[in-house]
C-alpha positions as a printed Julia matrix, in Angstrom:
120×3 Matrix{Float64}:
 39.18  150.68  111.06
 36.27  148.36  111.76
 34.62  150.78  114.18
 34.99  153.73  111.82
 34.44  152.27  108.35
 33.34  148.66  108.09
 30.95  148.18  111.01
 27.24  148.64  110.34
 27.33  150.86  113.45
 29.94  153.22  111.97
 28.8   156.85  111.65
 29.33  156.64  107.89
 29.87  153.01  106.81
 31.59  152.27  103.51
 28.22  151.28  102.05
 27.2   154.96  102.29
 30.41  156.42  100.82
 30.22  158.21   97.5
 32.12  156.51   94.66
 34.87  159.13   95.01
 35.16  158.43   98.76
 35.35  154.69   98.09
 38.05  155.13   95.45
 40.06  157.6    97.51
 39.89  155.37  100.59
 41.3   152.22   99.01
 43.77  154.22   96.93
 44.97  155.89  100.14
 45.26  152.58  101.98
 47.37  151.26   99.12
 49.53  154.41   99.06
 50.21  153.88  102.78
 50.78  150.17  102.15
 48.04  149.25  104.6
 45.79  146.27  103.93
 42.55  145.66  105.79
 40.58  142.73  104.37
 37.13  143.71  105.75
 37.46  147.18  104.2
 38.54  145.84  100.82
 35.73  143.23  100.9
 33.13  145.93  101.51
 34.63  148.11   98.79
 34.56  145.15   96.37
 30.87  144.64   97.06
 30.03  148.36   96.91
 31.93  148.74   93.65
 30.18  145.75   92.09
 26.76  146.92   93.28
 27.15  150.6    92.37
 29.58  150.57   89.45
 27.29  152.66   87.26
 27.73  155.55   89.72
 31.52  155.58   89.34
 33.37  157.76   86.85
 36.23  155.99   85.03
 38.94  157.53   87.23
 37.24  156.17   90.37
 37.02  152.71   88.81
 40.69  152.93   87.81
 41.68  153.89   91.38
 39.76  150.96   92.89
 41.13  148.48   90.34
 44.65  149.79   90.82
 44.49  149.61   94.62
 43.07  146.08   94.53
 45.74  144.91   92.1
 48.55  146.54   94.07
 47.25  144.92   97.27
 46.83  141.59   95.42
 43.23  141.52   96.56
 40.15  140.38   94.71
 39.29  137.55   92.42
 39.77  137.14   88.72
 35.96  136.99   88.46
 35.61  140.36   90.28
 38.18  142.04   88.01
 36.57  140.53   84.9
 33.1   141.66   85.98
 34.17  145.21   86.79
 36.22  145.58   83.62
 33.5   144.01   81.43
 30.99  146.5    82.79
 33.43  149.31   81.88
 33.83  148.2    78.25
 30.64  149.84   76.92
 31.76  153.18   78.37
 35.23  152.78   76.87
 33.74  151.87   73.49
 31.56  155.0    73.51
 34.55  157.28   73.93
 37.05  155.64   71.59
 38.79  158.42   69.76
 37.97  160.91   72.51
 40.91  162.14   74.57
 39.61  161.24   78.0
 42.32  160.7    80.6
 39.93  158.97   83.02
 38.87  156.34   80.5
 42.48  155.84   79.46
 43.32  155.23   83.13
 40.82  152.36   83.28
 42.15  150.86   80.07
 45.74  151.25   81.28
 44.89  149.53   84.58
 43.19  146.69   82.75
 46.21  146.21   80.53
 48.66  146.32   83.44
 46.79  143.77   85.61
 48.23  140.55   84.26
 51.07  140.16   86.77
 49.17  141.17   89.97
 46.25  138.85   89.17
 48.49  135.82   89.66
 49.03  136.69   93.35
 45.5   137.61   94.45
 44.45  137.23   98.05
 41.16  135.36   98.05
 37.9   137.18   98.68
 35.4   135.56  101.04
């Protein structure tokens, strides 16, 4: 994994993934029940740095995978979710499944947050 995704020498490092590729990668790792701390750390940083590029479904997938893997920090979740609030407020009353996914993830995070693995 390090040689292919997380190393600066990788052909396409995580830092160069599109938001969809980032979301699909961590969602896939979670679906396979595979945890790789360096990958999740790089995704956490990329998500924080580039959140404005993500559509709500991509944010929901990252949040969900992190919560299911008990990875992240309360501060990271709060920052990501707080930065999603303006988007959610703009579409209140609009039937948007992607935005509803983010809101649903935020609501369902209480129990996984108690067991978070620490980020570096």
